[in-house]
mmCIF file of C-alpha atoms and ligand atoms in Angstrom:
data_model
loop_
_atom_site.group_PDB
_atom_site.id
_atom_site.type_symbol
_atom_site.label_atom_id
_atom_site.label_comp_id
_atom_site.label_asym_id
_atom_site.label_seq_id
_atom_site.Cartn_x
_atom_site.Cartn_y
_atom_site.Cartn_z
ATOM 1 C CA UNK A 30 3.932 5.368 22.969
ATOM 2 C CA UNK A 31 7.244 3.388 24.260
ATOM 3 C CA UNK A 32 9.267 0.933 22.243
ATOM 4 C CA UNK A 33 7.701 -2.425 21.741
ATOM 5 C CA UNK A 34 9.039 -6.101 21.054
ATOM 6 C CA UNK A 35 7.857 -8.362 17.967
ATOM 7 C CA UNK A 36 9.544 -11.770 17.337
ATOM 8 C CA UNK A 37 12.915 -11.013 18.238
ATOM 9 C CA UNK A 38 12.891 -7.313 17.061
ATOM 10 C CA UNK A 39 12.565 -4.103 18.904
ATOM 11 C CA UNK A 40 10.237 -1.598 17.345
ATOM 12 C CA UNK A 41 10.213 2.107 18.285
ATOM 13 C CA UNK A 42 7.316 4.790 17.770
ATOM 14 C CA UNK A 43 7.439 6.181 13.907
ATOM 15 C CA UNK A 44 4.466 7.732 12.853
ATOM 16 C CA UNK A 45 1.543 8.554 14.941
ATOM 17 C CA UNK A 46 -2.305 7.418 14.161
ATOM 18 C CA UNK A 47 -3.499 11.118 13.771
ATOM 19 C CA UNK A 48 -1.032 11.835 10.895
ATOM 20 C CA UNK A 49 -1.482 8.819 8.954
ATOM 21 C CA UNK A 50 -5.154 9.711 9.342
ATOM 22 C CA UNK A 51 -4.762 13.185 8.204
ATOM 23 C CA UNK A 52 -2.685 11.944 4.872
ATOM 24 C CA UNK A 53 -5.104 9.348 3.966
ATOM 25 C CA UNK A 54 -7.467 11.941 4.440
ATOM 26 C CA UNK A 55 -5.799 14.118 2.318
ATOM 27 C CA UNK A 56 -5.694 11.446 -0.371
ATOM 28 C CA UNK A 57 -8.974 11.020 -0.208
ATOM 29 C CA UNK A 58 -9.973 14.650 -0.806
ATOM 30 C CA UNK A 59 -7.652 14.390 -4.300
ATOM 31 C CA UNK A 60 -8.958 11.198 -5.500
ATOM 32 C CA UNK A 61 -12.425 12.380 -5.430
ATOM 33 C CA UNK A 62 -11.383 15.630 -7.258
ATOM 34 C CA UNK A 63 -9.316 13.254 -9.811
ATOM 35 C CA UNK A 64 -11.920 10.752 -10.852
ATOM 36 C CA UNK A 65 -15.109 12.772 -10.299
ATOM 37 C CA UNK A 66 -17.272 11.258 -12.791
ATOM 38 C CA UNK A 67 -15.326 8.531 -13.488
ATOM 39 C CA UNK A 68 -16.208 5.761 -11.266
ATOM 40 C CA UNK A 69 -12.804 4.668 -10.526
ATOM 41 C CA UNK A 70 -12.006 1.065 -9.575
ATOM 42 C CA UNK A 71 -9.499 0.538 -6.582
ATOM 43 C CA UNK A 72 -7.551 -2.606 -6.747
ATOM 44 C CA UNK A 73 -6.403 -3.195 -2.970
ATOM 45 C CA UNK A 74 -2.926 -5.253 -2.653
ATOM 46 C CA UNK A 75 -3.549 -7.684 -0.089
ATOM 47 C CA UNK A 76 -2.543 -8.286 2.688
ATOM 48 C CA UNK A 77 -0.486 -5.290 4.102
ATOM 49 C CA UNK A 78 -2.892 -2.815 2.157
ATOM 50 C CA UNK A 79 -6.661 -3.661 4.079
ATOM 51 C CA UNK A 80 -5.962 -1.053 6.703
ATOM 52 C CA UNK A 81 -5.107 1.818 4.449
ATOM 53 C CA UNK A 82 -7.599 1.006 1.728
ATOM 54 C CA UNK A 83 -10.434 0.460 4.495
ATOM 55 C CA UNK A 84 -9.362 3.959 5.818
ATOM 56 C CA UNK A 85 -9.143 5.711 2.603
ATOM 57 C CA UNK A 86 -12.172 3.758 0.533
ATOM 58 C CA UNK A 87 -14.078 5.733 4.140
ATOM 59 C CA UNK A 88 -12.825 9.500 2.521
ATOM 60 C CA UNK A 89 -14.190 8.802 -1.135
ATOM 61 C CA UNK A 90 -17.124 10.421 -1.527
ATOM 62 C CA UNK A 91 -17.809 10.080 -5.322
ATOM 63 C CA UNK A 92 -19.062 6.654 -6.769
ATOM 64 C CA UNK A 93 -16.487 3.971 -6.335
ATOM 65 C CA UNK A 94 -16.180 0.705 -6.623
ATOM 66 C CA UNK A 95 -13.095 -1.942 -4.732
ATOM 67 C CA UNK A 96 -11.754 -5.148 -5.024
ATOM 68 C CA UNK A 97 -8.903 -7.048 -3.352
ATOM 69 C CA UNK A 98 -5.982 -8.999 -4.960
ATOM 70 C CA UNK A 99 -3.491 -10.781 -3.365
ATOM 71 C CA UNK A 100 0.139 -10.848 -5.347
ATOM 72 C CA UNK A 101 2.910 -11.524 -2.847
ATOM 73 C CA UNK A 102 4.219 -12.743 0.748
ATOM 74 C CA UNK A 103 6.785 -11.447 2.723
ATOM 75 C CA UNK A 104 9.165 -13.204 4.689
ATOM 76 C CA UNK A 105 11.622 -11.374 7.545
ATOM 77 C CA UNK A 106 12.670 -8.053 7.310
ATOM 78 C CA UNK A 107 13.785 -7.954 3.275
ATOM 79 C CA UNK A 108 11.303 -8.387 0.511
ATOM 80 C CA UNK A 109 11.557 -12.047 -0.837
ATOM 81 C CA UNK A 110 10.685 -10.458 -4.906
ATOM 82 C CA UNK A 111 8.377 -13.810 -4.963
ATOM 83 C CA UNK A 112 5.180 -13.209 -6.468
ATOM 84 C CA UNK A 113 1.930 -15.305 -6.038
ATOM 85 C CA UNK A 114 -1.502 -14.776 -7.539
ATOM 86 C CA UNK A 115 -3.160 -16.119 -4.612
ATOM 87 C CA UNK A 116 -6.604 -13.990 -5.141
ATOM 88 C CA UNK A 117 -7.632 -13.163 -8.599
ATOM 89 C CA UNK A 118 -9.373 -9.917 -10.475
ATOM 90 C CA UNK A 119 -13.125 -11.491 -10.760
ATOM 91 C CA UNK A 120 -13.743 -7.607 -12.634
ATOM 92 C CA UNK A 121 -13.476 -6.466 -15.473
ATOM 93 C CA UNK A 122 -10.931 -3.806 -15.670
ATOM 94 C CA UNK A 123 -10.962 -3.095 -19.541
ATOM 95 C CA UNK A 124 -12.280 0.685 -20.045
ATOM 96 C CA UNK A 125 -12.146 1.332 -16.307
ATOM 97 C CA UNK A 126 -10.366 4.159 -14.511
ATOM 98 C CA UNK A 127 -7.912 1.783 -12.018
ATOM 99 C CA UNK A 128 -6.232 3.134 -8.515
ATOM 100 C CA UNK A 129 -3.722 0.468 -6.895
ATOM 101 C CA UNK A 130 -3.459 0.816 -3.507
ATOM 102 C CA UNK A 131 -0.605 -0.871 -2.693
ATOM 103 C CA UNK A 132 0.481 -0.864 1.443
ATOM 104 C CA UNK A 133 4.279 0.526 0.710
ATOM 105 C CA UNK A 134 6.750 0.335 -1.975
ATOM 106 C CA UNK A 135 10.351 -0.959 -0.926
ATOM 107 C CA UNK A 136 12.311 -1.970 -4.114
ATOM 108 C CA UNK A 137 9.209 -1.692 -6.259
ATOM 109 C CA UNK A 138 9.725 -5.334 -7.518
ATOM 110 C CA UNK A 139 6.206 -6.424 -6.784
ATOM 111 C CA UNK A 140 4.365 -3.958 -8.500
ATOM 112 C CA UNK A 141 6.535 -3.292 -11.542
ATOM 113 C CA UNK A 142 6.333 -7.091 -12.323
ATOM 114 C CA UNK A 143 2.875 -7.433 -11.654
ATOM 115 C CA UNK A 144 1.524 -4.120 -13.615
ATOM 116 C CA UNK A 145 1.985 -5.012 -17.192
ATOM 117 C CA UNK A 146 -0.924 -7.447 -16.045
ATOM 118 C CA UNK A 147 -2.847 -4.920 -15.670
ATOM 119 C CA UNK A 148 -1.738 -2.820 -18.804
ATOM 120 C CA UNK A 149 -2.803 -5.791 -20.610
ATOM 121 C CA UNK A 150 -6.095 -5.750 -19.840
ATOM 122 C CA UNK A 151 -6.560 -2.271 -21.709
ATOM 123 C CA UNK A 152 -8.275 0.334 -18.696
ATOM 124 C CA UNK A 153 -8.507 3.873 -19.536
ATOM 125 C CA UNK A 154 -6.250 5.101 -17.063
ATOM 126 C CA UNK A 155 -3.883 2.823 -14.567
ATOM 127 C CA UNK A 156 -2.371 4.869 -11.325
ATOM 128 C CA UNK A 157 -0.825 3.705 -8.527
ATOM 129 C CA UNK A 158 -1.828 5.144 -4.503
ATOM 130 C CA UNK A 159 0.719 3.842 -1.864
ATOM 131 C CA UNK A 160 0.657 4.688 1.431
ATOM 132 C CA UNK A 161 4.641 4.189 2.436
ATOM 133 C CA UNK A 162 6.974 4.901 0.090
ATOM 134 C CA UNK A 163 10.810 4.475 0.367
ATOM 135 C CA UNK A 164 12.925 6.009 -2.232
ATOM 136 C CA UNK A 165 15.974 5.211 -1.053
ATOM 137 C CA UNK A 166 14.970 1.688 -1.498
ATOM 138 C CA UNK A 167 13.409 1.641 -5.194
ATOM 139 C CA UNK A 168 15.156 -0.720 -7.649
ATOM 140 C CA UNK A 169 13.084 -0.759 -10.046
ATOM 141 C CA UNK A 170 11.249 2.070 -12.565
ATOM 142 C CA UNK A 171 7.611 2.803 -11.111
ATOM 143 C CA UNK A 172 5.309 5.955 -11.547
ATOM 144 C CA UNK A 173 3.840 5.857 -8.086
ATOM 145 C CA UNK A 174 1.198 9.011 -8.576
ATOM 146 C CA UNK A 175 -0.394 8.963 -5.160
ATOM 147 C CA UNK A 176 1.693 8.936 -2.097
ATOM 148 C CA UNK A 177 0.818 9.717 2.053
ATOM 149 C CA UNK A 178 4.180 9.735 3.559
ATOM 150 C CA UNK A 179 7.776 8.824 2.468
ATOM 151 C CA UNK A 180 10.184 7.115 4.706
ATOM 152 C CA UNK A 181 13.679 6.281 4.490
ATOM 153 C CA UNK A 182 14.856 2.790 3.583
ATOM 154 C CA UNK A 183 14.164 1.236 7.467
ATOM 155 C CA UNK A 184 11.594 -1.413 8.189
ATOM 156 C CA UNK A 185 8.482 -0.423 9.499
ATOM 157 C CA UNK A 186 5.502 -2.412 10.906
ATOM 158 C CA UNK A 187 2.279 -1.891 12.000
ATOM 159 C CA UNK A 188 -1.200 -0.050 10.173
ATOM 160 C CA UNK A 189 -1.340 -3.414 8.189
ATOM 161 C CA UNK A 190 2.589 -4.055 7.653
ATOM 162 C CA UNK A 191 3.622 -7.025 9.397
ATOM 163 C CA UNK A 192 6.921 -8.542 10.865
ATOM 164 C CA UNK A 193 6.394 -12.560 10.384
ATOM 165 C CA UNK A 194 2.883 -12.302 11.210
ATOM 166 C CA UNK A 195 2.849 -9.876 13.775
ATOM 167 C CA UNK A 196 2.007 -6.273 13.934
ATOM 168 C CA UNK A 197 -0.632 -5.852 11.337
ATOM 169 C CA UNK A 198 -3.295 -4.665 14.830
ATOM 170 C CA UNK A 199 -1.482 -1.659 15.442
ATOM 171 C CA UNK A 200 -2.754 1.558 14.927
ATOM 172 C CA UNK A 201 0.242 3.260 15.002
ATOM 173 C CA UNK A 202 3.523 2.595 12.730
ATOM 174 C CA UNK A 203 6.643 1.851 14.705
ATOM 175 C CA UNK A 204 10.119 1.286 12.670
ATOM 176 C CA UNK A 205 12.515 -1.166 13.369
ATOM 177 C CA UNK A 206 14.991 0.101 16.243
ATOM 178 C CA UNK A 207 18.868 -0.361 15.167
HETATM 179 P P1 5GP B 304 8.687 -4.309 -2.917
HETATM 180 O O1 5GP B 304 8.269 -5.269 -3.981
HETATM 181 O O2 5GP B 304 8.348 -2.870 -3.246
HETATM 182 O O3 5GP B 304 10.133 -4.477 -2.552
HETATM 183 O O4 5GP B 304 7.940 -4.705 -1.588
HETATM 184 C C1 5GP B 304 6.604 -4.686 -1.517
HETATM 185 C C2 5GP B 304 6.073 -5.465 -0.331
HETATM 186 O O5 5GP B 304 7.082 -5.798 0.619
HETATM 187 C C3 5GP B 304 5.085 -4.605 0.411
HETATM 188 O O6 5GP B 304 3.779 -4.736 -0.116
HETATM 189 C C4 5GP B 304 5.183 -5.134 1.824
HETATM 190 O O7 5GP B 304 4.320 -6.239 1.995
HETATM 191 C C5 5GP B 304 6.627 -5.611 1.934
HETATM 192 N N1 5GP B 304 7.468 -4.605 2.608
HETATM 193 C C6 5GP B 304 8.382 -3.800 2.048
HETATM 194 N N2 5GP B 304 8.969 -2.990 2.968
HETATM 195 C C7 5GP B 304 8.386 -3.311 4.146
HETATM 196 C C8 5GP B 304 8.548 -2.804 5.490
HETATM 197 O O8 5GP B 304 9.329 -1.893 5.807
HETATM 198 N N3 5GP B 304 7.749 -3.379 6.440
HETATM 199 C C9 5GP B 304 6.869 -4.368 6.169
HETATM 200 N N4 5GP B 304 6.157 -4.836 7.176
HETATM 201 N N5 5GP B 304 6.691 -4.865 4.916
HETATM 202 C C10 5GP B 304 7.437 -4.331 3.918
#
């Protein structure tokens, strides 16, 4: 892998297809041991989140069920904090046993304004799965239960993350090169 160009950015190789593989494997193998029985509901965060929700809804073996929600967009290289409902929850989550699986958590803005939503709607349990996340980077209080792999506070693209459109097709996740 050698050092690629998006927009007017140069990327550089981060983290390679096997391991994010292997951790959403990983994942996988906890979740099922965690909601045996319990027919969890995964809410998938649109749009940088369909990669690593396709990948990891693959490694659940227990009975499951999905949806997909879209909350925010993201302009540039720093999140924007605007929210937008653009897709809504057409399930009932009331009772139910619900996993976000949220792409990566920067500042934790969109998520921490969007879950009392959720917490609203009464399930029995409310957890959130992220693939990326970047402590350095959190502003604001989250319990983020699940994570693959943590990364420091640079911006990364590719696996579903996009720069400006761009990116989302790679298998691979390359960080900004500075
Ligand atoms: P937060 O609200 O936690 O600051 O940001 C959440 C959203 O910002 C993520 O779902 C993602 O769409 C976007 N985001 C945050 N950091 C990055 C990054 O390093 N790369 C890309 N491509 N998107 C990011």
């Amino acid at each position: 892998m050698s050092a690629i160009t998006v927009h007017d950015k140069q990327f550089v190789p981060f983290i390679a297809e096997d391991t994010i593989l292997h951790k959403i494997k990983e994942l996988g193998a906890e979740l099922n041991k965690d909601y045996e029985g319990k027919k969890p509901l995964f809410i998938a965060i649109l749009n940088g989140s369909f990669m690593f929700a396709s990948d990891l809804f693959k490694e659940v073996t227990i009975d499951a069920e999905i949806c997909f929600i879209k909350l925010a967009s993201y302009k540039g290289t720093h999140s924007t904090g605007h929210v937008i409902t653009a897709i809504g929850l057409d399930i009932d989550i009331t009772g139910r046993h619900v996993v976000i699986l949220e792409d990566i958590v920067d500042t934790g803005k969109t998520l921490h304004s969007f879950l009392p939503q959720l917490q609203n709607q009464q399930p029995a349990s409310l957890k959130i799965a992220v693939l990326l996340h970047k402590p350095e980077a959190q502003q604001f209080p989250l319990p983020i239960d699940y994570v693959c792999i943590t990364i420091a506070n640079k911006f990364v693209l590719g696996f579903g993350l996009d720069y400006d459109g761009l990116g989302r097709n790679i298998r691979e996740i390359y960080q900004i090169s500075e």
